[in-house]
Structures are given as C-alpha cells and as structure tokens.
Amino acid sequence: MEQTLRRAILLFAPIIISLSLVSCATKSKPEVRTYSGATPLQWSGRLADSEMTRLDDSLDWKPDGKAKWSYTSGLFTLCLLKLNACAPNPRYVTFAENAIGSFISPDGTIQGYRPDEYQLDALNPGKTVLALWQITHDPRYQKAATLLMQQLATQPRTPDGGFWHKERYTNQMWLDGLYMADPFYAEYAGLFGKPESAFDDVAKQIRLIDEHAYDPKTGLFFHGWDAVKVQSWANPVTGCSSNFWGRAVGWYAMALVDVLDYFPANHPARPQIVATLQKLAAGVVKYQDPETGLWWQVMDRGGRKGNYLEATASAMFVYALAKGVNHGYLSRNYVPAIEKGYAGIIQNLIKPDGKNSWSLTQCCSVAGLGFKNSAGLPRDGSFDYYVSEPVVSDDLKGVGPFILAGIEVQHLGGSNKW
C-alpha cells in the first residue's frame, strides 16, 4: 500500500508543483530555437541527468557519510524540481527527496544544521524543503522549514536592519546572502500566512544592498558591504569591497527575480524591486563579452591577465535576464543578449563527458571575503584574489543555474506568453 501511494505521489508531482515552482503552459508556443541541435529544455535535461549520474547518492545523509546540509545541494535539488515541472521525470523528485529529505527527522530536526552559526547559506535548502512539502505534504518538511525560519527571528543584523551573512562575518552583508535567504523568507511567509511585515523585511534586505553596494559608475554591485567599515577588505568611506565578482552579482540577480515569484502583487515595495532588477540588468549586459556572449570572473576587467570567462555567473545572468523578460519585468530588448549568452555557454562551456554525458566547465570553485582561503591566501576582495581561486567543472553553483536558464530561454519565444 505504501509503495502504491509513493508511486502516485511521484506520478502527480509535476502537476502539483507546476503552479508553485514554475509556469510551463501546455498551450501551443512559438517555435523554440535550438542550440547545437537541442532545445534549451533538452540541454537542461542533459546536464541534470549527467550530474545526477555523477553524484549518485553522495548528497544523501548517512551516519558515516560526508554529505552536508549545503546551499549547493539545495540549489541543485530545487532546480531539479523546477525542471520536473516542465519535463516530468520521477527521478528528479526522488533525487531531491533523497538528497534533502534524508537530513530531516520526523520531528523536523536537520542533521548537521547549526542554527547558532547564523549562516544564511544554511537557509537555501529550505526552498527545496518547501517544494517537497507542497508535493508530499509530509509534516516533517513543514517542521523543518519552520525551524529554518526561526533562525531569521534572531539573525544578527547591521545597525539599519540588514542580516549578517554569518555570525563570523559581523555587520557584513554579501550579495550571496540575498539569494540564500530572501526567496525562502518570502515563500514561507506566503505559504504560511506570515504578516505583511515579513515582506517589508525582505524588501528591506534588497533595498539595503541597492543603497550601499551599487556602483553608479559601472552599474554593477560590489560583492560585500561592511556596515561599520572596519574590515580589511572594506573601503573606509563606503564600506564596500573593491571588485565586482561575477557570481556575487549573479546571486543578487537570481534573488530579485525569484523573490518576485512570492511577493504580493500590491505590496508597495514590489515596483522598487523591479526597478532594482532593471538597474542591475542594464549594468550586466554592459559587461557581456561581445565575442562569446559570456561574462568574466571579475566583470569589468575583461581581458586582463588571469581573468577568465566564468560559467556560474554566465548561467545566472542568462537565467535572471530571461526570467525577467518572460515575466514582463524587463524589456524584450534584452532577448538578443540572452540568446547570445546562452549560445555562448553551449558553444564554449558545455563539453561532452563520455557516452551521453555532459559537463559544465570553467566554474569558479569558491570565493569569499575575510579570513584566508584553503591555500592560506587572504580573501581580500582584490582582483588577484578572485582569479586565484580554483577553476573546476560541474560545480553545482553553475549546473543549477544552467538548468534554470534552459527553462527560461525555452520560453522566450516570440512574445511574453509562456
């Protein structure tokens, strides 16, 4: 009986989650452009399938295993569920349940989760938790999501109310953190009837980054902002870090388009969030590489020795821009840049990796601000620092956004209709 119910859940999962995760209309659409012989949705499926095969069960919690409650696992599994809503495959749901659900006990506690560390990164898997709750209505998922939300109730804040990125990063807001926390915060508030003040708080986080990290000269956003201007990497006048790291700007771009999925249509801050997205988009396309359509690791230093065209940021920008156009937040004048960017990823960064398997190359492995990296070098926000971090293939911070980019580019078509 239990197995029969399980099969039914997986069979109808695409129908259940299609309304809440992504709009994939069944009516006829304009002819979809292909890239190297496949549609964007097919490319998303190819990389998703390849990565699931590579990972196998390595993301699943086991008593003696190495898997961690990780923002990258949360990102990848959420992208699988969004892909499942457009190209149903029970394997996507099963993978997400195993990778995230295996950490969650019947009472909602989460293996390896440390609320006292106040990491915004730890909230990102909560998006998959909410998606799985909507699919299965398993009460442990709601309990786990509530546990994660409780972290925000006591999250340390800057003097003007911005969430610290982590407890160890005192008085610092990073662009990364906006993606990790805000869409989850907004979705939870909508699902479980939180007061209007929750959306006010989400809007505040976005506004603070817009006010403090935006550089009007370039149209880009600095990676981090120190509210009290004491960090070694911080400008003593502005508190900002010194360079424009592609993936950091990509996190913020994704945060904006994803928060709008859950923000009330009549909320007074919604137009401001759209305006911030429009401002960001204008800056991003200004630094798109004209030859490849991709974006550089350090965005405004294209061609400088050591800099490289980076996959995770490129995928994030294509996703955010395409989603912005599809939902009417951005002008269709962005379509050529989006299609050029997506084609650039396919032509330059997607490589065959054995039989019927594909890899995403040129991914920055990691970058941050403060302390030292694994090689003992200071994470000082300099150009030399950002280009010194390892470059790898198939980083989930690129694979996930590539899957999302394919979903959105698939629907660009000839109009704003999905």
mmCIF file of N, CA, C and O in Angstrom, residues 79-168:
data_model
loop_
_atom_site.group_PDB
_atom_site.id
_atom_site.type_symbol
_atom_site.label_atom_id
_atom_site.label_comp_id
_atom_site.label_asym_id
_atom_site.label_seq_id
_atom_site.Cartn_x
_atom_site.Cartn_y
_atom_site.Cartn_z
ATOM 1 N N CYS A 79 16.463 23.114 -8.501
ATOM 2 C CA CYS A 79 16.461 23.212 -9.960
ATOM 3 C C CYS A 79 15.912 21.935 -10.595
ATOM 4 O O CYS A 79 15.214 21.990 -11.618
ATOM 5 N N LEU A 80 16.205 20.792 -9.993
ATOM 6 C CA LEU A 80 15.635 19.535 -10.497
ATOM 7 C C LEU A 80 14.112 19.553 -10.396
ATOM 8 O O LEU A 80 13.408 19.106 -11.318
ATOM 9 N N LEU A 81 13.585 20.065 -9.298
ATOM 10 C CA LEU A 81 12.132 20.097 -9.133
ATOM 11 C C LEU A 81 11.492 21.085 -10.109
ATOM 12 O O LEU A 81 10.394 20.840 -10.620
ATOM 13 N N LYS A 82 12.167 22.180 -10.391
ATOM 14 C CA LYS A 82 11.636 23.121 -11.379
ATOM 15 C C LYS A 82 11.693 22.525 -12.779
ATOM 16 O O LYS A 82 10.778 22.723 -13.588
ATOM 17 N N LEU A 83 12.743 21.794 -13.064
ATOM 18 C CA LEU A 83 12.820 21.093 -14.349
ATOM 19 C C LEU A 83 11.736 20.037 -14.444
ATOM 20 O O LEU A 83 11.098 19.864 -15.503
ATOM 21 N N ASN A 84 11.476 19.350 -13.365
ATOM 22 C CA ASN A 84 10.438 18.323 -13.341
ATOM 23 C C ASN A 84 9.061 18.890 -13.671
ATOM 24 O O ASN A 84 8.215 18.219 -14.262
ATOM 25 N N ALA A 85 8.838 20.150 -13.308
ATOM 26 C CA ALA A 85 7.549 20.770 -13.596
ATOM 27 C C ALA A 85 7.355 21.004 -15.085
ATOM 28 O O ALA A 85 6.216 21.105 -15.556
ATOM 29 N N CYS A 86 8.451 21.097 -15.834
ATOM 30 C CA CYS A 86 8.370 21.334 -17.278
ATOM 31 C C CYS A 86 8.633 20.070 -18.087
ATOM 32 O O CYS A 86 8.092 19.917 -19.183
ATOM 33 N N ALA A 87 9.485 19.216 -17.580
ATOM 34 C CA ALA A 87 9.837 17.973 -18.272
ATOM 35 C C ALA A 87 9.754 16.847 -17.251
ATOM 36 O O ALA A 87 10.771 16.409 -16.709
ATOM 37 N N PRO A 88 8.549 16.393 -16.928
ATOM 38 C CA PRO A 88 8.353 15.469 -15.804
ATOM 39 C C PRO A 88 9.211 14.209 -15.891
ATOM 40 O O PRO A 88 9.285 13.541 -16.914
ATOM 41 N N ASN A 89 9.849 13.934 -14.763
ATOM 42 C CA ASN A 89 10.676 12.741 -14.629
ATOM 43 C C ASN A 89 10.723 12.401 -13.147
ATOM 44 O O ASN A 89 11.315 13.140 -12.363
ATOM 45 N N PRO A 90 10.094 11.317 -12.722
ATOM 46 C CA PRO A 90 10.066 10.979 -11.292
ATOM 47 C C PRO A 90 11.446 10.888 -10.656
ATOM 48 O O PRO A 90 11.604 11.069 -9.459
ATOM 49 N N ARG A 91 12.468 10.637 -11.481
ATOM 50 C CA ARG A 91 13.831 10.536 -10.957
ATOM 51 C C ARG A 91 14.275 11.857 -10.337
ATOM 52 O O ARG A 91 15.028 11.859 -9.366
ATOM 53 N N TYR A 92 13.800 12.988 -10.885
ATOM 54 C CA TYR A 92 14.183 14.288 -10.337
ATOM 55 C C TYR A 92 13.630 14.465 -8.916
ATOM 56 O O TYR A 92 14.313 14.960 -8.020
ATOM 57 N N VAL A 93 12.391 14.062 -8.740
ATOM 58 C CA VAL A 93 11.768 14.199 -7.423
ATOM 59 C C VAL A 93 12.427 13.247 -6.425
ATOM 60 O O VAL A 93 12.723 13.632 -5.282
ATOM 61 N N THR A 94 12.672 12.035 -6.846
ATOM 62 C CA THR A 94 13.308 11.061 -5.961
ATOM 63 C C THR A 94 14.691 11.528 -5.530
ATOM 64 O O THR A 94 15.067 11.419 -4.352
ATOM 65 N N PHE A 95 15.453 12.065 -6.482
ATOM 66 C CA PHE A 95 16.790 12.552 -6.155
ATOM 67 C C PHE A 95 16.711 13.671 -5.119
ATOM 68 O O PHE A 95 17.471 13.693 -4.140
ATOM 69 N N ALA A 96 15.783 14.604 -5.321
ATOM 70 C CA ALA A 96 15.636 15.723 -4.388
ATOM 71 C C ALA A 96 15.208 15.234 -3.006
ATOM 72 O O ALA A 96 15.714 15.717 -1.978
ATOM 73 N N GLU A 97 14.279 14.289 -2.976
ATOM 74 C CA GLU A 97 13.832 13.754 -1.679
ATOM 75 C C GLU A 97 14.969 13.051 -0.941
ATOM 76 O O GLU A 97 15.115 13.196 0.283
ATOM 77 N N ASN A 98 15.777 12.310 -1.678
ATOM 78 C CA ASN A 98 16.879 11.600 -1.035
ATOM 79 C C ASN A 98 17.947 12.568 -0.542
ATOM 80 O O ASN A 98 18.474 12.412 0.568
ATOM 81 N N ALA A 99 18.278 13.550 -1.364
ATOM 82 C CA ALA A 99 19.372 14.459 -1.028
ATOM 83 C C ALA A 99 19.018 15.414 0.103
ATOM 84 O O ALA A 99 19.851 15.730 0.941
ATOM 85 N N ILE A 100 17.787 15.886 0.136
ATOM 86 C CA ILE A 100 17.366 16.831 1.174
ATOM 87 C C ILE A 100 16.576 16.128 2.274
ATOM 88 O O ILE A 100 16.823 16.334 3.461
ATOM 89 N N GLY A 101 15.642 15.292 1.891
ATOM 90 C CA GLY A 101 14.806 14.613 2.886
ATOM 91 C C GLY A 101 15.577 13.704 3.813
ATOM 92 O O GLY A 101 15.181 13.497 4.965
ATOM 93 N N SER A 102 16.702 13.164 3.354
ATOM 94 C CA SER A 102 17.478 12.251 4.191
ATOM 95 C C SER A 102 18.055 12.941 5.423
ATOM 96 O O SER A 102 18.401 12.284 6.408
ATOM 97 N N PHE A 103 18.164 14.265 5.386
ATOM 98 C CA PHE A 103 18.694 15.018 6.527
ATOM 99 C C PHE A 103 17.627 15.319 7.581
ATOM 100 O O PHE A 103 17.975 15.745 8.683
ATOM 101 N N ILE A 104 16.362 15.127 7.242
ATOM 102 C CA ILE A 104 15.272 15.639 8.076
ATOM 103 C C ILE A 104 14.606 14.511 8.859
ATOM 104 O O ILE A 104 14.116 13.534 8.292
ATOM 105 N N SER A 105 14.588 14.653 10.168
ATOM 106 C CA SER A 105 13.972 13.668 11.057
ATOM 107 C C SER A 105 12.462 13.884 11.125
ATOM 108 O O SER A 105 11.952 14.940 10.714
ATOM 109 N N PRO A 106 11.699 12.910 11.651
ATOM 110 C CA PRO A 106 10.247 13.077 11.757
ATOM 111 C C PRO A 106 9.815 14.314 12.524
ATOM 112 O O PRO A 106 8.753 14.884 12.246
ATOM 113 N N ASP A 107 10.636 14.759 13.488
ATOM 114 C CA ASP A 107 10.259 15.949 14.255
ATOM 115 C C ASP A 107 10.733 17.248 13.602
ATOM 116 O O ASP A 107 10.593 18.329 14.173
ATOM 117 N N GLY A 108 11.334 17.140 12.399
ATOM 118 C CA GLY A 108 11.761 18.326 11.667
ATOM 119 C C GLY A 108 13.182 18.766 11.934
ATOM 120 O O GLY A 108 13.657 19.722 11.313
ATOM 121 N N THR A 109 13.874 18.115 12.854
ATOM 122 C CA THR A 109 15.273 18.475 13.073
ATOM 123 C C THR A 109 16.103 18.065 11.855
ATOM 124 O O THR A 109 15.743 17.139 11.112
ATOM 125 N N ILE A 110 17.222 18.759 11.654
ATOM 126 C CA ILE A 110 18.024 18.608 10.443
ATOM 127 C C ILE A 110 19.438 18.198 10.824
ATOM 128 O O ILE A 110 20.108 18.893 11.593
ATOM 129 N N GLN A 111 19.885 17.077 10.293
ATOM 130 C CA GLN A 111 21.234 16.591 10.576
ATOM 131 C C GLN A 111 22.271 17.628 10.122
ATOM 132 O O GLN A 111 22.255 18.083 8.984
ATOM 133 N N GLY A 112 23.160 17.992 11.021
ATOM 134 C CA GLY A 112 24.264 18.866 10.659
ATOM 135 C C GLY A 112 23.946 20.340 10.611
ATOM 136 O O GLY A 112 24.842 21.160 10.378
ATOM 137 N N TYR A 113 22.682 20.708 10.827
ATOM 138 C CA TYR A 113 22.310 22.122 10.788
ATOM 139 C C TYR A 113 22.605 22.766 12.132
ATOM 140 O O TYR A 113 22.172 22.279 13.168
ATOM 141 N N ARG A 114 23.340 23.894 12.117
ATOM 142 C CA ARG A 114 23.728 24.582 13.341
ATOM 143 C C ARG A 114 23.112 25.982 13.349
ATOM 144 O O ARG A 114 23.699 26.929 12.799
ATOM 145 N N PRO A 115 21.935 26.154 13.931
ATOM 146 C CA PRO A 115 21.309 27.480 13.949
ATOM 147 C C PRO A 115 22.192 28.551 14.590
ATOM 148 O O PRO A 115 22.139 29.715 14.194
ATOM 149 N N ASP A 116 23.016 28.146 15.554
ATOM 150 C CA ASP A 116 23.821 29.126 16.269
ATOM 151 C C ASP A 116 24.949 29.717 15.427
ATOM 152 O O ASP A 116 25.583 30.699 15.824
ATOM 153 N N GLU A 117 25.197 29.143 14.252
ATOM 154 C CA GLU A 117 26.189 29.718 13.351
ATOM 155 C C GLU A 117 25.607 30.870 12.529
ATOM 156 O O GLU A 117 26.342 31.640 11.915
ATOM 157 N N TYR A 118 24.290 30.956 12.492
ATOM 158 C CA TYR A 118 23.588 32.029 11.784
ATOM 159 C C TYR A 118 24.087 32.197 10.346
ATOM 160 O O TYR A 118 24.315 33.309 9.870
ATOM 161 N N GLN A 119 24.226 31.081 9.652
ATOM 162 C CA GLN A 119 24.635 31.124 8.253
ATOM 163 C C GLN A 119 23.410 31.299 7.361
ATOM 164 O O GLN A 119 22.514 30.452 7.369
ATOM 165 N N LEU A 120 23.376 32.354 6.589
ATOM 166 C CA LEU A 120 22.293 32.483 5.610
ATOM 167 C C LEU A 120 22.360 31.368 4.577
ATOM 168 O O LEU A 120 21.332 30.934 4.058
ATOM 169 N N ASP A 121 23.578 30.883 4.298
ATOM 170 C CA ASP A 121 23.720 29.775 3.351
ATOM 171 C C ASP A 121 22.870 28.572 3.756
ATOM 172 O O ASP A 121 22.342 27.851 2.904
ATOM 173 N N ALA A 122 22.751 28.335 5.058
ATOM 174 C CA ALA A 122 22.036 27.156 5.548
ATOM 175 C C ALA A 122 20.541 27.220 5.283
ATOM 176 O O ALA A 122 19.839 26.211 5.401
ATOM 177 N N LEU A 123 20.040 28.396 4.922
ATOM 178 C CA LEU A 123 18.615 28.534 4.642
ATOM 179 C C LEU A 123 18.262 28.127 3.210
ATOM 180 O O LEU A 123 17.107 27.841 2.921
ATOM 181 N N ASN A 124 19.249 28.121 2.322
ATOM 182 C CA ASN A 124 18.940 27.869 0.915
ATOM 183 C C ASN A 124 18.276 26.517 0.659
ATOM 184 O O ASN A 124 17.341 26.433 -0.147
ATOM 185 N N PRO A 125 18.705 25.419 1.326
ATOM 186 C CA PRO A 125 17.985 24.154 1.118
ATOM 187 C C PRO A 125 16.524 24.227 1.553
ATOM 188 O O PRO A 125 15.720 23.362 1.172
ATOM 189 N N GLY A 126 16.175 25.241 2.343
ATOM 190 C CA GLY A 126 14.777 25.398 2.749
ATOM 191 C C GLY A 126 13.836 25.587 1.579
ATOM 192 O O GLY A 126 12.641 25.267 1.683
ATOM 193 N N LYS A 127 14.355 26.077 0.457
ATOM 194 C CA LYS A 127 13.496 26.223 -0.727
ATOM 195 C C LYS A 127 13.060 24.855 -1.246
ATOM 196 O O LYS A 127 11.903 24.666 -1.625
ATOM 197 N N THR A 128 14.000 23.910 -1.259
ATOM 198 C CA THR A 128 13.636 22.539 -1.645
ATOM 199 C C THR A 128 12.709 21.921 -0.613
ATOM 200 O O THR A 128 11.780 21.180 -0.964
ATOM 201 N N VAL A 129 12.951 22.212 0.659
ATOM 202 C CA VAL A 129 12.072 21.711 1.720
ATOM 203 C C VAL A 129 10.636 22.170 1.476
ATOM 204 O O VAL A 129 9.687 21.371 1.570
ATOM 205 N N LEU A 130 10.451 23.443 1.159
ATOM 206 C CA LEU A 130 9.104 23.960 0.890
ATOM 207 C C LEU A 130 8.499 23.300 -0.348
ATOM 208 O O LEU A 130 7.302 22.986 -0.371
ATOM 209 N N ALA A 131 9.313 23.086 -1.368
ATOM 210 C CA ALA A 131 8.811 22.439 -2.580
ATOM 211 C C ALA A 131 8.387 21.004 -2.292
ATOM 212 O O ALA A 131 7.329 20.544 -2.755
ATOM 213 N N LEU A 132 9.190 20.287 -1.511
ATOM 214 C CA LEU A 132 8.841 18.900 -1.183
ATOM 215 C C LEU A 132 7.606 18.834 -0.299
ATOM 216 O O LEU A 132 6.796 17.896 -0.418
ATOM 217 N N TRP A 133 7.442 19.816 0.577
ATOM 218 C CA TRP A 133 6.226 19.849 1.393
ATOM 219 C C TRP A 133 4.995 20.012 0.505
ATOM 220 O O TRP A 133 3.960 19.365 0.728
ATOM 221 N N GLN A 134 5.100 20.844 -0.519
ATOM 222 C CA GLN A 134 3.968 21.043 -1.420
ATOM 223 C C GLN A 134 3.675 19.804 -2.259
ATOM 224 O O GLN A 134 2.532 19.576 -2.661
ATOM 225 N N ILE A 135 4.690 18.998 -2.515
ATOM 226 C CA ILE A 135 4.487 17.763 -3.278
ATOM 227 C C ILE A 135 3.900 16.660 -2.400
ATOM 228 O O ILE A 135 2.931 15.997 -2.775
ATOM 229 N N THR A 136 4.481 16.469 -1.232
ATOM 230 C CA THR A 136 4.154 15.299 -0.420
ATOM 231 C C THR A 136 3.230 15.594 0.753
ATOM 232 O O THR A 136 2.586 14.678 1.263
ATOM 233 N N HIS A 137 3.215 16.836 1.222
ATOM 234 C CA HIS A 137 2.520 17.227 2.453
ATOM 235 C C HIS A 137 2.999 16.419 3.658
ATOM 236 O O HIS A 137 2.274 16.265 4.638
ATOM 237 N N ASP A 138 4.225 15.929 3.574
ATOM 238 C CA ASP A 138 4.854 15.262 4.717
ATOM 239 C C ASP A 138 5.095 16.327 5.785
ATOM 240 O O ASP A 138 5.805 17.310 5.542
ATOM 241 N N PRO A 139 4.535 16.159 6.993
ATOM 242 C CA PRO A 139 4.653 17.213 8.015
ATOM 243 C C PRO A 139 6.080 17.523 8.432
ATOM 244 O O PRO A 139 6.365 18.617 8.912
ATOM 245 N N ARG A 140 7.008 16.585 8.254
ATOM 246 C CA ARG A 140 8.371 16.867 8.680
ATOM 247 C C ARG A 140 8.993 17.981 7.851
ATOM 248 O O ARG A 140 9.853 18.726 8.343
ATOM 249 N N TYR A 141 8.535 18.140 6.601
ATOM 250 C CA TYR A 141 9.077 19.221 5.777
ATOM 251 C C TYR A 141 8.604 20.586 6.283
ATOM 252 O O TYR A 141 9.378 21.543 6.323
ATOM 253 N N GLN A 142 7.352 20.687 6.669
ATOM 254 C CA GLN A 142 6.891 21.953 7.236
ATOM 255 C C GLN A 142 7.622 22.253 8.549
ATOM 256 O O GLN A 142 7.998 23.401 8.814
ATOM 257 N N LYS A 143 7.829 21.241 9.361
ATOM 258 C CA LYS A 143 8.540 21.441 10.623
ATOM 259 C C LYS A 143 9.968 21.905 10.364
ATOM 260 O O LYS A 143 10.488 22.791 11.055
ATOM 261 N N ALA A 144 10.621 21.306 9.378
ATOM 262 C CA ALA A 144 12.000 21.693 9.071
ATOM 263 C C ALA A 144 12.054 23.122 8.543
ATOM 264 O O ALA A 144 12.956 23.898 8.902
ATOM 265 N N ALA A 145 11.100 23.482 7.684
ATOM 266 C CA ALA A 145 11.068 24.851 7.163
ATOM 267 C C ALA A 145 10.850 25.855 8.288
ATOM 268 O O ALA A 145 11.466 26.939 8.300
ATOM 269 N N THR A 146 10.006 25.504 9.238
ATOM 270 C CA THR A 146 9.756 26.391 10.377
ATOM 271 C C THR A 146 11.006 26.535 11.240
ATOM 272 O O THR A 146 11.319 27.632 11.731
ATOM 273 N N LEU A 147 11.738 25.449 11.408
ATOM 274 C CA LEU A 147 12.999 25.506 12.152
ATOM 275 C C LEU A 147 13.974 26.477 11.485
ATOM 276 O O LEU A 147 14.616 27.294 12.152
ATOM 277 N N LEU A 148 14.072 26.402 10.163
ATOM 278 C CA LEU A 148 14.962 27.301 9.440
ATOM 279 C C LEU A 148 14.504 28.747 9.569
ATOM 280 O O LEU A 148 15.325 29.659 9.734
ATOM 281 N N MET A 149 13.211 28.970 9.505
ATOM 282 C CA MET A 149 12.687 30.331 9.634
ATOM 283 C C MET A 149 12.993 30.917 11.000
ATOM 284 O O MET A 149 13.202 32.127 11.139
ATOM 285 N N GLN A 150 13.014 30.068 12.012
ATOM 286 C CA GLN A 150 13.303 30.563 13.361
ATOM 287 C C GLN A 150 14.691 31.186 13.451
ATOM 288 O O GLN A 150 14.927 32.069 14.285
ATOM 289 N N GLN A 151 15.603 30.751 12.601
ATOM 290 C CA GLN A 151 16.934 31.362 12.585
ATOM 291 C C GLN A 151 16.836 32.852 12.276
ATOM 292 O O GLN A 151 17.531 33.672 12.888
ATOM 293 N N LEU A 152 15.977 33.205 11.314
ATOM 294 C CA LEU A 152 15.879 34.614 10.926
ATOM 295 C C LEU A 152 15.306 35.480 12.045
ATOM 296 O O LEU A 152 15.563 36.682 12.092
ATOM 297 N N ALA A 153 14.551 34.877 12.943
ATOM 298 C CA ALA A 153 13.967 35.657 14.038
ATOM 299 C C ALA A 153 15.041 36.245 14.942
ATOM 300 O O ALA A 153 14.844 37.314 15.543
ATOM 301 N N THR A 154 16.183 35.568 15.028
ATOM 302 C CA THR A 154 17.263 36.058 15.899
ATOM 303 C C THR A 154 18.558 36.310 15.117
ATOM 304 O O THR A 154 19.612 36.504 15.728
ATOM 305 N N GLN A 155 18.480 36.284 13.795
ATOM 306 C CA GLN A 155 19.678 36.525 12.984
ATOM 307 C C GLN A 155 20.289 37.883 13.337
ATOM 308 O O GLN A 155 19.591 38.889 13.394
ATOM 309 N N PRO A 156 21.597 37.934 13.605
ATOM 310 C CA PRO A 156 22.211 39.239 13.865
ATOM 311 C C PRO A 156 22.031 40.182 12.677
ATOM 312 O O PRO A 156 22.020 39.739 11.521
ATOM 313 N N ARG A 157 21.887 41.481 12.998
ATOM 314 C CA ARG A 157 21.604 42.463 11.953
ATOM 315 C C ARG A 157 22.568 43.646 12.057
ATOM 316 O O ARG A 157 23.072 43.967 13.133
ATOM 317 N N THR A 158 22.767 44.308 10.933
ATOM 318 C CA THR A 158 23.511 45.558 10.902
ATOM 319 C C THR A 158 22.692 46.634 11.621
ATOM 320 O O THR A 158 21.491 46.432 11.886
ATOM 321 N N PRO A 159 23.286 47.779 11.926
ATOM 322 C CA PRO A 159 22.525 48.823 12.625
ATOM 323 C C PRO A 159 21.238 49.242 11.926
ATOM 324 O O PRO A 159 20.271 49.628 12.594
ATOM 325 N N ASP A 160 21.193 49.144 10.588
ATOM 326 C CA ASP A 160 19.959 49.522 9.892
ATOM 327 C C ASP A 160 19.110 48.320 9.488
ATOM 328 O O ASP A 160 18.188 48.452 8.684
ATOM 329 N N GLY A 161 19.382 47.152 10.062
ATOM 330 C CA GLY A 161 18.462 46.027 9.921
ATOM 331 C C GLY A 161 18.798 44.987 8.881
ATOM 332 O O GLY A 161 17.977 44.111 8.607
ATOM 333 N N GLY A 162 19.998 45.020 8.316
ATOM 334 C CA GLY A 162 20.377 44.002 7.343
ATOM 335 C C GLY A 162 20.915 42.754 7.996
ATOM 336 O O GLY A 162 21.665 42.816 8.980
ATOM 337 N N PHE A 163 20.554 41.591 7.464
ATOM 338 C CA PHE A 163 21.044 40.329 8.021
ATOM 339 C C PHE A 163 22.550 40.202 7.828
ATOM 340 O O PHE A 163 23.058 40.391 6.716
ATOM 341 N N TRP A 164 23.263 39.864 8.917
ATOM 342 C CA TRP A 164 24.667 39.479 8.758
ATOM 343 C C TRP A 164 24.717 38.225 7.879
ATOM 344 O O TRP A 164 23.859 37.345 7.981
ATOM 345 N N HIS A 165 25.772 38.120 7.073
ATOM 346 C CA HIS A 165 25.884 36.941 6.211
ATOM 347 C C HIS A 165 26.061 35.664 7.045
ATOM 348 O O HIS A 165 25.473 34.631 6.748
ATOM 349 N N LYS A 166 26.876 35.752 8.056
ATOM 350 C CA LYS A 166 27.051 34.698 9.050
ATOM 351 C C LYS A 166 27.439 35.386 10.352
ATOM 352 O O LYS A 166 27.866 36.537 10.345
ATOM 353 N N GLU A 167 27.360 34.648 11.450
ATOM 354 C CA GLU A 167 27.771 35.252 12.713
ATOM 355 C C GLU A 167 29.246 35.646 12.677
ATOM 356 O O GLU A 167 29.644 36.686 13.220
ATOM 357 N N ARG A 168 30.062 34.840 12.022
ATOM 358 C CA ARG A 168 31.501 35.140 11.977
ATOM 359 C C ARG A 168 31.815 36.316 11.055
ATOM 360 O O ARG A 168 32.917 36.849 11.093
#
